mmCIF file of C-alpha atoms in Angstrom:
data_model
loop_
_atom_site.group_PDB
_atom_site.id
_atom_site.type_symbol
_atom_site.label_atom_id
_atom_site.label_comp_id
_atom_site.label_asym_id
_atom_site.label_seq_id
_atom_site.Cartn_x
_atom_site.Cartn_y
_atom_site.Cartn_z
ATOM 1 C CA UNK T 1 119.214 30.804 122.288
ATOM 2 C CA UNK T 2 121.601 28.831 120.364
ATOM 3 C CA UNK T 3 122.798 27.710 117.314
ATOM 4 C CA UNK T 4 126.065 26.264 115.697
ATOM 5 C CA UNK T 5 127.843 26.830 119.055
ATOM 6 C CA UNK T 6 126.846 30.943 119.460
ATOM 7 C CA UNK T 7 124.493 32.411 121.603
ATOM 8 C CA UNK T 8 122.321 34.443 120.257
ATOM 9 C CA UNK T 9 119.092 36.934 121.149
ATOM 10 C CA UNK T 10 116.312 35.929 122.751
ATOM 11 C CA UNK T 11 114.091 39.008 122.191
ATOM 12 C CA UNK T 12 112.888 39.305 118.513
ATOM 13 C CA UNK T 13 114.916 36.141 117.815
ATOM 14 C CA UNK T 14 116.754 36.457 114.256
ATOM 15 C CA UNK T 15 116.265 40.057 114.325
ATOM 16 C CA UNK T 16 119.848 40.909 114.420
ATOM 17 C CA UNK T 17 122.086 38.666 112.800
ATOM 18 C CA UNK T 18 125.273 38.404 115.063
ATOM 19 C CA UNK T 19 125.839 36.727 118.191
ATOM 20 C CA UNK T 20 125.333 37.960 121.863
ATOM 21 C CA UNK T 21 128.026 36.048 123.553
ATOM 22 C CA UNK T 22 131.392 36.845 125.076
ATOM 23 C CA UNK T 23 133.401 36.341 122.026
ATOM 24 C CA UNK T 24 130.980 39.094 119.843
ATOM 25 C CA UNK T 25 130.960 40.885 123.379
ATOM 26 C CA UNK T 26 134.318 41.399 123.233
ATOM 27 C CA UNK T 27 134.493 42.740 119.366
ATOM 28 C CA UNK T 28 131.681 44.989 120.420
ATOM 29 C CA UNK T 29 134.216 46.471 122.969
ATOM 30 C CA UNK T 30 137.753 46.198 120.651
ATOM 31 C CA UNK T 31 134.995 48.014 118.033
ATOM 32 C CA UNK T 32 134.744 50.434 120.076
ATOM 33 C CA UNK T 33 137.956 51.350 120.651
ATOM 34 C CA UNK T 34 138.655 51.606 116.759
ATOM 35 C CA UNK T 35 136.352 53.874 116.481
ATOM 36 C CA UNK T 36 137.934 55.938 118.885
ATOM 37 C CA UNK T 37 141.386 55.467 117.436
ATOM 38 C CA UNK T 38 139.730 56.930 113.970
ATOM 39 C CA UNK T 39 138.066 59.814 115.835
ATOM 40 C CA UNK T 40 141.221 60.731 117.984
ATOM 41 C CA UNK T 41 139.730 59.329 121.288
ATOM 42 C CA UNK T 42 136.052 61.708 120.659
ATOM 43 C CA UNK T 43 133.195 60.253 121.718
ATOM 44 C CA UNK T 44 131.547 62.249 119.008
ATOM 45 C CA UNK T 45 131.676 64.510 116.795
ATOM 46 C CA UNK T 46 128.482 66.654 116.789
ATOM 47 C CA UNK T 47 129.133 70.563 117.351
ATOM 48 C CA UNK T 48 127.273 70.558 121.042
ATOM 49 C CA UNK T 49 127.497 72.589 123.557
ATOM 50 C CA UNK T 50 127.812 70.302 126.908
ATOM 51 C CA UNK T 51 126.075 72.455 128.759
ATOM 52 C CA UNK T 52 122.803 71.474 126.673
ATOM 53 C CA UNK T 53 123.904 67.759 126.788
ATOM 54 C CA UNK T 54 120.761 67.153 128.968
ATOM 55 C CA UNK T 55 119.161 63.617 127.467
ATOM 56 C CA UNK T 56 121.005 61.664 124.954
ATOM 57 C CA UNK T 57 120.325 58.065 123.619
ATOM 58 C CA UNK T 58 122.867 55.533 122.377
ATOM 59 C CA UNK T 59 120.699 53.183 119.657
ATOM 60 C CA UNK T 60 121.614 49.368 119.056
ATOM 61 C CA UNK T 61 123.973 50.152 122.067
ATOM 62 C CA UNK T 62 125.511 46.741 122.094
ATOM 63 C CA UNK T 63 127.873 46.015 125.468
ATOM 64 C CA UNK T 64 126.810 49.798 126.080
ATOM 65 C CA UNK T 65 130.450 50.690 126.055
ATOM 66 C CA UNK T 66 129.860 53.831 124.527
ATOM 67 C CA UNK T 67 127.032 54.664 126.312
ATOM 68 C CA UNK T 68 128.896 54.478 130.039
ATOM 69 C CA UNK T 69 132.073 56.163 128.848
ATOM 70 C CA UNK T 70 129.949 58.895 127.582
ATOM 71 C CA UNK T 71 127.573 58.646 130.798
ATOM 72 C CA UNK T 72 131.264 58.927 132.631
ATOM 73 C CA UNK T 73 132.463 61.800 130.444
ATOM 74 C CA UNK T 74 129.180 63.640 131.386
ATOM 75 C CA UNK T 75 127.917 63.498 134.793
ATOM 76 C CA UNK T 76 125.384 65.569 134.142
ATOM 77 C CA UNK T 77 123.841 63.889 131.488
ATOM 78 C CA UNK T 78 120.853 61.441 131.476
ATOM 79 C CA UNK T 79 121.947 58.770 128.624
ATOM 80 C CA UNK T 80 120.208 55.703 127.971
ATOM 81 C CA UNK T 81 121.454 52.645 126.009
ATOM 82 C CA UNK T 82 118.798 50.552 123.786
ATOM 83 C CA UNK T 83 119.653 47.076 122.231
ATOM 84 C CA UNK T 84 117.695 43.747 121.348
ATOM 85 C CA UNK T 85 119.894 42.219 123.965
ATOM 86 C CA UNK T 86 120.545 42.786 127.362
ATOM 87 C CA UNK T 87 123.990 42.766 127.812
ATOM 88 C CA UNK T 88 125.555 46.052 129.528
ATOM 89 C CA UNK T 89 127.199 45.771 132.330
ATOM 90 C CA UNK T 90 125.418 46.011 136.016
ATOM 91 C CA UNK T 91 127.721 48.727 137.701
ATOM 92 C CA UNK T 92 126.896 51.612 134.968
ATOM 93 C CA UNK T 93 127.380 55.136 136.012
ATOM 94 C CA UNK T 94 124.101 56.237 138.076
ATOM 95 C CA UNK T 95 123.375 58.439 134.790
ATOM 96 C CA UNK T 96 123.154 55.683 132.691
ATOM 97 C CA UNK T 97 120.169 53.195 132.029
ATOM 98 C CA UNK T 98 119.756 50.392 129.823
ATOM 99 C CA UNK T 99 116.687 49.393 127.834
ATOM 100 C CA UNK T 100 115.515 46.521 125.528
ATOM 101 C CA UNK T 101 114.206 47.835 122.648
ATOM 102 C CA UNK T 102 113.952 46.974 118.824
ATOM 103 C CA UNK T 103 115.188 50.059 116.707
ATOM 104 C CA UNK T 104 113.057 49.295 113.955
ATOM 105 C CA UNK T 105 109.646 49.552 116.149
ATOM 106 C CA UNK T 106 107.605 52.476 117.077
ATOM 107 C CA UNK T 107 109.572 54.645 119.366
ATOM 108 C CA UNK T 108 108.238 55.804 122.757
ATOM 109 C CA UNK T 109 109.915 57.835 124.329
ATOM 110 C CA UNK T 110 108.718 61.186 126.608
ATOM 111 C CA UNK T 111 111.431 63.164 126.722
ATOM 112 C CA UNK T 112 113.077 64.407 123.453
ATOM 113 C CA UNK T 113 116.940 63.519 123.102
ATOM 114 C CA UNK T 114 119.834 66.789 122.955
ATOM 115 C CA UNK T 115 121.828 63.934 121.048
ATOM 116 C CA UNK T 116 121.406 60.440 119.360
ATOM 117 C CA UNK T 117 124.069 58.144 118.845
ATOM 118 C CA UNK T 118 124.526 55.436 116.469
ATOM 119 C CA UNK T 119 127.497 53.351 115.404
ATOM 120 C CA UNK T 120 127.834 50.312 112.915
ATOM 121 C CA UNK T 121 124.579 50.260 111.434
ATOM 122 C CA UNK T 122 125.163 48.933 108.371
ATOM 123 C CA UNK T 123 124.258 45.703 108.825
ATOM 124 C CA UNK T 124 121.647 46.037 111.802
ATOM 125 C CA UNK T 125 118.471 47.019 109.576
ATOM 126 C CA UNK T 126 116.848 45.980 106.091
ATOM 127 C CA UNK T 127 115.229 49.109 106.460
ATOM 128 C CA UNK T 128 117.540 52.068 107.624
ATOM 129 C CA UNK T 129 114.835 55.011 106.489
ATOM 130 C CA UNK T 130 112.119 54.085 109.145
ATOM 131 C CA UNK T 131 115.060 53.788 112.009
ATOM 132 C CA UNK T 132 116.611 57.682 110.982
ATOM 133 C CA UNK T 133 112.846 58.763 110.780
ATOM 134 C CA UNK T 134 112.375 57.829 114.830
ATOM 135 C CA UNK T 135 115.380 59.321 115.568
ATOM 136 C CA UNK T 136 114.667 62.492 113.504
ATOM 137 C CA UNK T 137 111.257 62.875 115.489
ATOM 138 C CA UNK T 138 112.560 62.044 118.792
ATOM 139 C CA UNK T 139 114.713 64.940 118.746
ATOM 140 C CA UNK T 140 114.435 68.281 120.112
ATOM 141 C CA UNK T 141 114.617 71.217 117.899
ATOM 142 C CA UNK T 142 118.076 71.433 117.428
ATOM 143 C CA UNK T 143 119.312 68.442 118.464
ATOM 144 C CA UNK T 144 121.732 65.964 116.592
ATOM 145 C CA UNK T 145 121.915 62.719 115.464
ATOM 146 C CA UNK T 146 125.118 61.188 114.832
ATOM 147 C CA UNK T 147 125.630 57.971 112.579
ATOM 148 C CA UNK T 148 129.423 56.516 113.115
ATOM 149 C CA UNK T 149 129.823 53.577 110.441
ATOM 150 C CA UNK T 150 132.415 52.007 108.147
ATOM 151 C CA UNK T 151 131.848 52.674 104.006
ATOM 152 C CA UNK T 152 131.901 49.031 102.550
ATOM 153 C CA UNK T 153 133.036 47.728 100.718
ATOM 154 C CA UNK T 154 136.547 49.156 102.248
ATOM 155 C CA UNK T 155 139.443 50.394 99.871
ATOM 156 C CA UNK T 156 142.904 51.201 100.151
ATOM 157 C CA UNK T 157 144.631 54.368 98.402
ATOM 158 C CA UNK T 158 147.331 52.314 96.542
ATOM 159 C CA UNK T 159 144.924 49.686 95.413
ATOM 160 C CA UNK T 160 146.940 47.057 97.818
ATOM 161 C CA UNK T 161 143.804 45.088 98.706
ATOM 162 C CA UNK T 162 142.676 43.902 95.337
ATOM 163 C CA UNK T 163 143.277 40.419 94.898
ATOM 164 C CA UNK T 164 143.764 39.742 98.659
ATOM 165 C CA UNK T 165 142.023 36.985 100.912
ATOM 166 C CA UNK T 166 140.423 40.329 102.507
ATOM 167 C CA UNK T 167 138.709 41.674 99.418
ATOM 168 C CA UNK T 168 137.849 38.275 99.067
ATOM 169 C CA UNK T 169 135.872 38.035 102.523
ATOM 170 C CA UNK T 170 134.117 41.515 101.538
ATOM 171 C CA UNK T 171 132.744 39.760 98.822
ATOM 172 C CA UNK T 172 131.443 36.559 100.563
ATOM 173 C CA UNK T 173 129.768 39.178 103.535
ATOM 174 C CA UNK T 174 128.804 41.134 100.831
ATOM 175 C CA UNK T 175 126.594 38.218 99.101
ATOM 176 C CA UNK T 176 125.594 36.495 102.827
ATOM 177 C CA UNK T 177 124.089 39.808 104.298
ATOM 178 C CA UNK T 178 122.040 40.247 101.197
ATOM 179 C CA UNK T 179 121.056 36.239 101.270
ATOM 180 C CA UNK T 180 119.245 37.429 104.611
ATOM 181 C CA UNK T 181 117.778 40.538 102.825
ATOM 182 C CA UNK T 182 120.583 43.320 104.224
ATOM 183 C CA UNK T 183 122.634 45.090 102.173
ATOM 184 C CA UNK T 184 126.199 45.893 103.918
ATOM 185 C CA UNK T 185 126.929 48.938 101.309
ATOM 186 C CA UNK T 186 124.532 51.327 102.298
ATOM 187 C CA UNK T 187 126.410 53.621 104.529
ATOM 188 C CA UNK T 188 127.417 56.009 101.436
ATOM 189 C CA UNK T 189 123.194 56.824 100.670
ATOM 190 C CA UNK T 190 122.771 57.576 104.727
ATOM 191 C CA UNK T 191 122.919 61.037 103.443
ATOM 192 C CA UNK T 192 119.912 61.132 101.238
ATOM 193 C CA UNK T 193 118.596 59.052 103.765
ATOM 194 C CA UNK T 194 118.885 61.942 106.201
ATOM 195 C CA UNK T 195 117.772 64.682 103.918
ATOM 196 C CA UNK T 196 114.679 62.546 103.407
ATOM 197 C CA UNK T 197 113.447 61.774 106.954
ATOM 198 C CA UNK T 198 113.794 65.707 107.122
ATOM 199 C CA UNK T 199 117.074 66.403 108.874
ATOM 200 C CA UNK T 200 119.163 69.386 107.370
ATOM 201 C CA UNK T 201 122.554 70.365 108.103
ATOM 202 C CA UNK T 202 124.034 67.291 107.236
ATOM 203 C CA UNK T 203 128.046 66.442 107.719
ATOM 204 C CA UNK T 204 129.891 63.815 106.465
ATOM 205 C CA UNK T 205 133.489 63.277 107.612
#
């Protein structure tokens, strides 16, 4: 669908807020590689063994660039990409699947997951609790989920962004994402969000 010259979802229209088309397509992708510029080009950062890397999932996957370099990384690896839009690319490695799925339904899965990914969630759910609870129970003993997200609103250590057209913008997002009924500064309580869908063990870095 359309609006205001963006193309948006079809599938659970207005469920996700951002657009679909080329232009967020491509900030999906030069996301992606800023989040490997802060991780030191890792993929992730979960203690793992690879050799029990059997089944992983990559949630809200977007372009599913994460999910085919990881796919690529790992051969040997099953790894399936979920989003609300279908948008991956058509040549992804033969270990590598794509699915349209909503996050915030019931999860169905049959096989338990070694690994769960998840990047840039802040702004995806109203909800996040239900969302770490599926992931928490599709899990095997053992497993790992991994949450990869940006602590808003962003600072700077010598206080250089106060007063700037940047802090500015924080503020606006801040007030539009909770004028549709999402709040953009929840990524410092994921923690007690984790110990309360049961997970233990929890790193933050």
């Amino acid at each position: 669908m359309e609006e205001n010259g963006r193309k948006y979802h079809r599938y659970k229209a207005g469920a996700y807020m951002l657009p679909n088309d080329e232009s967020e397509q491509a900030r999906l992708d030069i996301q992606h590689h800023l989040f490997l510029l802060g991780l030191h080009g890792r993929l992730f950062l979960a203690p793992i063994e690879d050799a029990a890397l059997h089944n992983v999932l990559d949630v809200a996957t977007g372009t599913g660039i994460w999910a085919t370099d990881f796919a690529s990384t790992f051969p040997a690896t099953n790894v399936i990409g979920t989003d609300l839009s279908l948008i991956q690319p058509p040549n992804a490695p033969p270990n590598c699947r794509f699915e349209i799925a909503d996050a915030e339904d019931k999860w169905s899965f049959s096989t338990p997951f070694d690994y769960i990914h998840g990047r840039a969630f802040a702004s995806c759910f109203k909800d996040h609790v239900p969302v770490f609870k599926s992931a928490f129970d599709a899990l095997r003993p053992g497993g790992y989920f991994e949450m990869q997200d940006a602590a808003i609103p962003f600072r700077s250590i010598d206080e250089s962004i106060k007063g700037t057209a940047f802090e500015r913008w924080q503020h606006l997002i801040k007030e539009g994402t909770h004028a549709l009924g999402r709040d953009f500064e929840k990524v410092p309580r994921y923690n007690s969000y984790f110990e309360r869908v049961g997970f233990v063990d929890i790193v933050e870095k």
